[in-house]
Structure formats: C-alpha cells, structure tokens
Amino acid sequence: MRPLQPRELAVNEQTNTVYITGLGKESVIWVVDGATLKLKTTITGTGAMATGLAIDPQAKRLYTTTPMANC
C-alpha cells in the first residue's frame, strides 16, 4: 500500500488552522497549526480518495468531497 499523498489544502484564517487531505484508500485530513506548522490532529473516516476541501468559518464546519460512491 502506498503512503497517503497530500492533495488539497484549505486555510481557516480566523483560527490560523491549515487542513490538508491525505489522499489514499483510507484518506485522512491533517489539521496543522498555521503559526507553528505542527500537526494538531488527524481526522479519519473521510472515505476513500477524499480530495476537495471547503471551510465555512462562520458555521465552524469543514467539508470534504470524494469521487467514490458509498464511502
């Protein structure tokens, strides 16, 4: 199995947080502190091949997309 590959990046400027998709069969989203560039946490369970990211800072929501059905 290949390692996860970074694909998409989104920034929440209000919280100075960077979100990066780790593309793969079991995709993840890495959550990084924008000031220190240190990994804060990893979000799992995003489905296979999660690629796109969108942030709604007012609702405090992060959205991701996947091209795979039934993930």
PDB file of N, CA and C in Angstrom:
ATOM      1  N   MET A   1       0.838  -1.178   0.000  1.00  0.00           N
ATOM      2  CA  MET A   1       0.000   0.000   0.000  1.00  0.00           C
ATOM      3  C   MET A   1       0.885   1.245   0.000  1.00  0.00           C
ATOM      4  N   ARG A   2       0.542   2.176  -0.854  1.00  0.00           N
ATOM      5  CA  ARG A   2       1.298   3.423  -0.936  1.00  0.00           C
ATOM      6  C   ARG A   2       0.969   4.330   0.240  1.00  0.00           C
ATOM      7  N   PRO A   3       1.924   5.179   0.648  1.00  0.00           N
ATOM      8  CA  PRO A   3       1.625   6.142   1.721  1.00  0.00           C
ATOM      9  C   PRO A   3       0.616   7.182   1.238  1.00  0.00           C
ATOM     10  N   LEU A   4      -0.046   7.820   2.174  1.00  0.00           N
ATOM     11  CA  LEU A   4      -1.000   8.874   1.835  1.00  0.00           C
ATOM     12  C   LEU A   4      -0.276  10.033   1.161  1.00  0.00           C
ATOM     13  N   GLN A   5      -0.940  10.635   0.178  1.00  0.00           N
ATOM     14  CA  GLN A   5      -0.364  11.735  -0.583  1.00  0.00           C
ATOM     15  C   GLN A   5      -1.151  13.018  -0.316  1.00  0.00           C
ATOM     16  N   PRO A   6      -0.479  14.143  -0.012  1.00  0.00           N
ATOM     17  CA  PRO A   6      -1.195  15.411   0.141  1.00  0.00           C
ATOM     18  C   PRO A   6      -1.841  15.791  -1.185  1.00  0.00           C
ATOM     19  N   ARG A   7      -3.058  16.318  -1.132  1.00  0.00           N
ATOM     20  CA  ARG A   7      -3.755  16.647  -2.371  1.00  0.00           C
ATOM     21  C   ARG A   7      -4.317  18.068  -2.357  1.00  0.00           C
ATOM     22  N   GLU A   8      -5.085  18.392  -1.348  1.00  0.00           N
ATOM     23  CA  GLU A   8      -5.815  19.655  -1.293  1.00  0.00           C
ATOM     24  C   GLU A   8      -5.485  20.361   0.020  1.00  0.00           C
ATOM     25  N   LEU A   9      -5.490  21.682  -0.005  1.00  0.00           N
ATOM     26  CA  LEU A   9      -5.171  22.469   1.182  1.00  0.00           C
ATOM     27  C   LEU A   9      -6.220  23.565   1.336  1.00  0.00           C
ATOM     28  N   ALA A  10      -6.671  23.774   2.581  1.00  0.00           N
ATOM     29  CA  ALA A  10      -7.601  24.869   2.882  1.00  0.00           C
ATOM     30  C   ALA A  10      -7.151  25.516   4.185  1.00  0.00           C
ATOM     31  N   VAL A  11      -7.348  26.835   4.281  1.00  0.00           N
ATOM     32  CA  VAL A  11      -6.906  27.576   5.463  1.00  0.00           C
ATOM     33  C   VAL A  11      -8.094  28.301   6.085  1.00  0.00           C
ATOM     34  N   ASN A  12      -8.238  28.143   7.398  1.00  0.00           N
ATOM     35  CA  ASN A  12      -9.198  28.939   8.157  1.00  0.00           C
ATOM     36  C   ASN A  12      -8.405  30.089   8.762  1.00  0.00           C
ATOM     37  N   GLU A  13      -8.536  31.267   8.177  1.00  0.00           N
ATOM     38  CA  GLU A  13      -7.757  32.424   8.628  1.00  0.00           C
ATOM     39  C   GLU A  13      -8.182  32.901  10.012  1.00  0.00           C
ATOM     40  N   GLN A  14      -9.424  32.644  10.399  1.00  0.00           N
ATOM     41  CA  GLN A  14      -9.900  33.068  11.722  1.00  0.00           C
ATOM     42  C   GLN A  14      -9.211  32.294  12.841  1.00  0.00           C
ATOM     43  N   THR A  15      -8.914  31.016  12.598  1.00  0.00           N
ATOM     44  CA  THR A  15      -8.284  30.182  13.633  1.00  0.00           C
ATOM     45  C   THR A  15      -6.825  29.869  13.317  1.00  0.00           C
ATOM     46  N   ASN A  16      -6.339  30.351  12.154  1.00  0.00           N
ATOM     47  CA  ASN A  16      -4.968  30.079  11.713  1.00  0.00           C
ATOM     48  C   ASN A  16      -4.695  28.578  11.686  1.00  0.00           C
ATOM     49  N   THR A  17      -5.662  27.851  11.110  1.00  0.00           N
ATOM     50  CA  THR A  17      -5.566  26.403  11.009  1.00  0.00           C
ATOM     51  C   THR A  17      -5.519  26.002   9.545  1.00  0.00           C
ATOM     52  N   VAL A  18      -4.623  25.069   9.225  1.00  0.00           N
ATOM     53  CA  VAL A  18      -4.467  24.562   7.867  1.00  0.00           C
ATOM     54  C   VAL A  18      -4.984  23.127   7.838  1.00  0.00           C
ATOM     55  N   TYR A  19      -5.783  22.822   6.820  1.00  0.00           N
ATOM     56  CA  TYR A  19      -6.321  21.475   6.631  1.00  0.00           C
ATOM     57  C   TYR A  19      -5.757  20.926   5.328  1.00  0.00           C
ATOM     58  N   ILE A  20      -5.246  19.697   5.369  1.00  0.00           N
ATOM     59  CA  ILE A  20      -4.621  19.078   4.198  1.00  0.00           C
ATOM     60  C   ILE A  20      -5.187  17.671   4.042  1.00  0.00           C
ATOM     61  N   THR A  21      -5.681  17.360   2.840  1.00  0.00           N
ATOM     62  CA  THR A  21      -6.163  15.998   2.619  1.00  0.00           C
ATOM     63  C   THR A  21      -4.984  15.074   2.373  1.00  0.00           C
ATOM     64  N   GLY A  22      -5.050  13.899   2.984  1.00  0.00           N
ATOM     65  CA  GLY A  22      -4.100  12.819   2.735  1.00  0.00           C
ATOM     66  C   GLY A  22      -4.814  11.796   1.875  1.00  0.00           C
ATOM     67  N   LEU A  23      -4.544  11.807   0.595  1.00  0.00           N
ATOM     68  CA  LEU A  23      -5.274  11.013  -0.389  1.00  0.00           C
ATOM     69  C   LEU A  23      -4.816   9.564  -0.387  1.00  0.00           C
ATOM     70  N   GLY A  24      -5.782   8.646  -0.338  1.00  0.00           N
ATOM     71  CA  GLY A  24      -5.477   7.222  -0.386  1.00  0.00           C
ATOM     72  C   GLY A  24      -6.733   6.396  -0.205  1.00  0.00           C
ATOM     73  N   LYS A  25      -6.554   5.084  -0.108  1.00  0.00           N
ATOM     74  CA  LYS A  25      -7.696   4.183   0.074  1.00  0.00           C
ATOM     75  C   LYS A  25      -8.434   4.496   1.369  1.00  0.00           C
ATOM     76  N   GLU A  26      -7.709   4.838   2.404  1.00  0.00           N
ATOM     77  CA  GLU A  26      -8.273   5.267   3.695  1.00  0.00           C
ATOM     78  C   GLU A  26      -7.811   6.702   3.933  1.00  0.00           C
ATOM     79  N   SER A  27      -8.411   7.655   3.241  1.00  0.00           N
ATOM     80  CA  SER A  27      -7.978   9.050   3.302  1.00  0.00           C
ATOM     81  C   SER A  27      -8.132   9.644   4.693  1.00  0.00           C
ATOM     82  N   VAL A  28      -7.351  10.695   4.945  1.00  0.00           N
ATOM     83  CA  VAL A  28      -7.406  11.439   6.207  1.00  0.00           C
ATOM     84  C   VAL A  28      -7.344  12.929   5.892  1.00  0.00           C
ATOM     85  N   ILE A  29      -7.585  13.733   6.915  1.00  0.00           N
ATOM     86  CA  ILE A  29      -7.343  15.170   6.831  1.00  0.00           C
ATOM     87  C   ILE A  29      -6.405  15.525   7.971  1.00  0.00           C
ATOM     88  N   TRP A  30      -5.248  16.070   7.625  1.00  0.00           N
ATOM     89  CA  TRP A  30      -4.296  16.520   8.634  1.00  0.00           C
ATOM     90  C   TRP A  30      -4.671  17.943   9.032  1.00  0.00           C
ATOM     91  N   VAL A  31      -4.698  18.209  10.333  1.00  0.00           N
ATOM     92  CA  VAL A  31      -5.018  19.532  10.861  1.00  0.00           C
ATOM     93  C   VAL A  31      -3.727  20.109  11.440  1.00  0.00           C
ATOM     94  N   VAL A  32      -3.291  21.234  10.882  1.00  0.00           N
ATOM     95  CA  VAL A  32      -1.987  21.807  11.208  1.00  0.00           C
ATOM     96  C   VAL A  32      -2.157  23.216  11.775  1.00  0.00           C
ATOM     97  N   ASP A  33      -1.415  23.527  12.820  1.00  0.00           N
ATOM     98  CA  ASP A  33      -1.380  24.873  13.389  1.00  0.00           C
ATOM     99  C   ASP A  33      -0.636  25.772  12.403  1.00  0.00           C
ATOM    100  N   GLY A  34      -1.298  26.810  11.917  1.00  0.00           N
ATOM    101  CA  GLY A  34      -0.703  27.688  10.921  1.00  0.00           C
ATOM    102  C   GLY A  34       0.472  28.503  11.427  1.00  0.00           C
ATOM    103  N   ALA A  35       0.549  28.747  12.724  1.00  0.00           N
ATOM    104  CA  ALA A  35       1.646  29.536  13.286  1.00  0.00           C
ATOM    105  C   ALA A  35       2.901  28.702  13.482  1.00  0.00           C
ATOM    106  N   THR A  36       2.736  27.475  13.964  1.00  0.00           N
ATOM    107  CA  THR A  36       3.897  26.629  14.272  1.00  0.00           C
ATOM    108  C   THR A  36       4.165  25.571  13.211  1.00  0.00           C
ATOM    109  N   LEU A  37       3.195  25.355  12.330  1.00  0.00           N
ATOM    110  CA  LEU A  37       3.253  24.304  11.306  1.00  0.00           C
ATOM    111  C   LEU A  37       3.383  22.908  11.914  1.00  0.00           C
ATOM    112  N   LYS A  38       2.880  22.745  13.127  1.00  0.00           N
ATOM    113  CA  LYS A  38       2.885  21.435  13.790  1.00  0.00           C
ATOM    114  C   LYS A  38       1.520  20.782  13.643  1.00  0.00           C
ATOM    115  N   LEU A  39       1.545  19.460  13.492  1.00  0.00           N
ATOM    116  CA  LEU A  39       0.318  18.686  13.373  1.00  0.00           C
ATOM    117  C   LEU A  39      -0.460  18.745  14.681  1.00  0.00           C
ATOM    118  N   LYS A  40      -1.728  19.189  14.600  1.00  0.00           N
ATOM    119  CA  LYS A  40      -2.587  19.248  15.786  1.00  0.00           C
ATOM    120  C   LYS A  40      -3.343  17.938  15.969  1.00  0.00           C
ATOM    121  N   THR A  41      -3.891  17.419  14.874  1.00  0.00           N
ATOM    122  CA  THR A  41      -4.658  16.178  14.928  1.00  0.00           C
ATOM    123  C   THR A  41      -4.834  15.639  13.515  1.00  0.00           C
ATOM    124  N   THR A  42      -5.332  14.426  13.434  1.00  0.00           N
ATOM    125  CA  THR A  42      -5.642  13.798  12.156  1.00  0.00           C
ATOM    126  C   THR A  42      -7.097  13.361  12.186  1.00  0.00           C
ATOM    127  N   ILE A  43      -7.863  13.774  11.184  1.00  0.00           N
ATOM    128  CA  ILE A  43      -9.262  13.378  11.068  1.00  0.00           C
ATOM    129  C   ILE A  43      -9.319  12.142  10.181  1.00  0.00           C
ATOM    130  N   THR A  44      -9.886  11.065  10.688  1.00  0.00           N
ATOM    131  CA  THR A  44     -10.010   9.819   9.928  1.00  0.00           C
ATOM    132  C   THR A  44     -11.476   9.597   9.554  1.00  0.00           C
ATOM    133  N   GLY A  45     -11.720   8.539   8.800  1.00  0.00           N
ATOM    134  CA  GLY A  45     -13.088   8.189   8.428  1.00  0.00           C
ATOM    135  C   GLY A  45     -13.676   9.077   7.356  1.00  0.00           C
ATOM    136  N   THR A  46     -12.825   9.638   6.492  1.00  0.00           N
ATOM    137  CA  THR A  46     -13.306  10.549   5.447  1.00  0.00           C
ATOM    138  C   THR A  46     -13.666   9.822   4.159  1.00  0.00           C
ATOM    139  N   GLY A  47     -13.461   8.507   4.117  1.00  0.00           N
ATOM    140  CA  GLY A  47     -13.770   7.749   2.909  1.00  0.00           C
ATOM    141  C   GLY A  47     -12.564   7.603   2.011  1.00  0.00           C
ATOM    142  N   ALA A  48     -12.757   6.851   0.950  1.00  0.00           N
ATOM    143  CA  ALA A  48     -11.669   6.598   0.005  1.00  0.00           C
ATOM    144  C   ALA A  48     -11.476   7.792  -0.925  1.00  0.00           C
ATOM    145  N   MET A  49     -10.233   8.155  -1.132  1.00  0.00           N
ATOM    146  CA  MET A  49      -9.852   9.177  -2.102  1.00  0.00           C
ATOM    147  C   MET A  49     -10.473  10.552  -1.828  1.00  0.00           C
ATOM    148  N   ALA A  50     -10.592  10.943  -0.561  1.00  0.00           N
ATOM    149  CA  ALA A  50     -11.110  12.274  -0.215  1.00  0.00           C
ATOM    150  C   ALA A  50     -10.170  13.330  -0.793  1.00  0.00           C
ATOM    151  N   THR A  51     -10.721  14.246  -1.556  1.00  0.00           N
ATOM    152  CA  THR A  51      -9.872  15.207  -2.254  1.00  0.00           C
ATOM    153  C   THR A  51     -10.189  16.652  -1.913  1.00  0.00           C
ATOM    154  N   GLY A  52     -11.377  17.120  -2.227  1.00  0.00           N
ATOM    155  CA  GLY A  52     -11.703  18.534  -2.074  1.00  0.00           C
ATOM    156  C   GLY A  52     -11.943  18.938  -0.635  1.00  0.00           C
ATOM    157  N   LEU A  53     -11.657  20.208  -0.335  1.00  0.00           N
ATOM    158  CA  LEU A  53     -11.902  20.771   0.995  1.00  0.00           C
ATOM    159  C   LEU A  53     -12.579  22.129   0.846  1.00  0.00           C
ATOM    160  N   ALA A  54     -13.500  22.419   1.759  1.00  0.00           N
ATOM    161  CA  ALA A  54     -14.129  23.740   1.833  1.00  0.00           C
ATOM    162  C   ALA A  54     -14.376  24.052   3.300  1.00  0.00           C
ATOM    163  N   ILE A  55     -14.176  25.299   3.668  1.00  0.00           N
ATOM    164  CA  ILE A  55     -14.353  25.734   5.053  1.00  0.00           C
ATOM    165  C   ILE A  55     -15.481  26.756   5.115  1.00  0.00           C
ATOM    166  N   ASP A  56     -16.346  26.608   6.111  1.00  0.00           N
ATOM    167  CA  ASP A  56     -17.349  27.615   6.453  1.00  0.00           C
ATOM    168  C   ASP A  56     -16.989  28.113   7.851  1.00  0.00           C
ATOM    169  N   PRO A  57     -16.189  29.184   7.955  1.00  0.00           N
ATOM    170  CA  PRO A  57     -15.718  29.629   9.264  1.00  0.00           C
ATOM    171  C   PRO A  57     -16.840  30.117  10.186  1.00  0.00           C
ATOM    172  N   GLN A  58     -17.907  30.692   9.619  1.00  0.00           N
ATOM    173  CA  GLN A  58     -19.000  31.166  10.460  1.00  0.00           C
ATOM    174  C   GLN A  58     -19.722  29.995  11.133  1.00  0.00           C
ATOM    175  N   ALA A  59     -19.939  28.918  10.398  1.00  0.00           N
ATOM    176  CA  ALA A  59     -20.621  27.736  10.950  1.00  0.00           C
ATOM    177  C   ALA A  59     -19.646  26.794  11.653  1.00  0.00           C
ATOM    178  N   LYS A  60     -18.339  27.113  11.553  1.00  0.00           N
ATOM    179  CA  LYS A  60     -17.289  26.268  12.138  1.00  0.00           C
ATOM    180  C   LYS A  60     -17.370  24.847  11.590  1.00  0.00           C
ATOM    181  N   ARG A  61     -17.447  24.753  10.240  1.00  0.00           N
ATOM    182  CA  ARG A  61     -17.554  23.453   9.572  1.00  0.00           C
ATOM    183  C   ARG A  61     -16.491  23.318   8.488  1.00  0.00           C
ATOM    184  N   LEU A  62     -16.028  22.078   8.350  1.00  0.00           N
ATOM    185  CA  LEU A  62     -15.101  21.715   7.285  1.00  0.00           C
ATOM    186  C   LEU A  62     -15.786  20.645   6.450  1.00  0.00           C
ATOM    187  N   TYR A  63     -15.773  20.816   5.137  1.00  0.00           N
ATOM    188  CA  TYR A  63     -16.399  19.857   4.230  1.00  0.00           C
ATOM    189  C   TYR A  63     -15.329  19.230   3.354  1.00  0.00           C
ATOM    190  N   THR A  64     -15.531  17.957   3.010  1.00  0.00           N
ATOM    191  CA  THR A  64     -14.636  17.278   2.079  1.00  0.00           C
ATOM    192  C   THR A  64     -15.462  16.532   1.043  1.00  0.00           C
ATOM    193  N   THR A  65     -14.854  16.289  -0.112  1.00  0.00           N
ATOM    194  CA  THR A  65     -15.530  15.549  -1.175  1.00  0.00           C
ATOM    195  C   THR A  65     -14.739  14.297  -1.511  1.00  0.00           C
ATOM    196  N   THR A  66     -15.437  13.334  -2.077  1.00  0.00           N
ATOM    197  CA  THR A  66     -14.802  12.109  -2.531  1.00  0.00           C
ATOM    198  C   THR A  66     -15.464  11.675  -3.834  1.00  0.00           C
ATOM    199  N   PRO A  67     -14.687  11.195  -4.806  1.00  0.00           N
ATOM    200  CA  PRO A  67     -15.275  10.746  -6.062  1.00  0.00           C
ATOM    201  C   PRO A  67     -15.866   9.334  -5.971  1.00  0.00           C
ATOM    202  N   MET A  68     -15.674   8.681  -4.849  1.00  0.00           N
ATOM    203  CA  MET A  68     -16.113   7.298  -4.690  1.00  0.00           C
ATOM    204  C   MET A  68     -17.541   7.250  -4.143  1.00  0.00           C
ATOM    205  N   ALA A  69     -18.361   6.366  -4.677  1.00  0.00           N
ATOM    206  CA  ALA A  69     -19.734   6.191  -4.196  1.00  0.00           C
ATOM    207  C   ALA A  69     -19.749   5.284  -2.973  1.00  0.00           C
ATOM    208  N   ASN A  70     -20.690   5.533  -2.083  1.00  0.00           N
ATOM    209  CA  ASN A  70     -20.904   4.691  -0.899  1.00  0.00           C
ATOM    210  C   ASN A  70     -19.678   4.566  -0.009  1.00  0.00           C
ATOM    211  N   CYS A  71     -18.967   5.654   0.211  1.00  0.00           N
ATOM    212  CA  CYS A  71     -17.779   5.604   1.068  1.00  0.00           C
ATOM    213  C   CYS A  71     -18.124   5.933   2.487  1.00  0.00           C
TER     214      CYS A  71
END
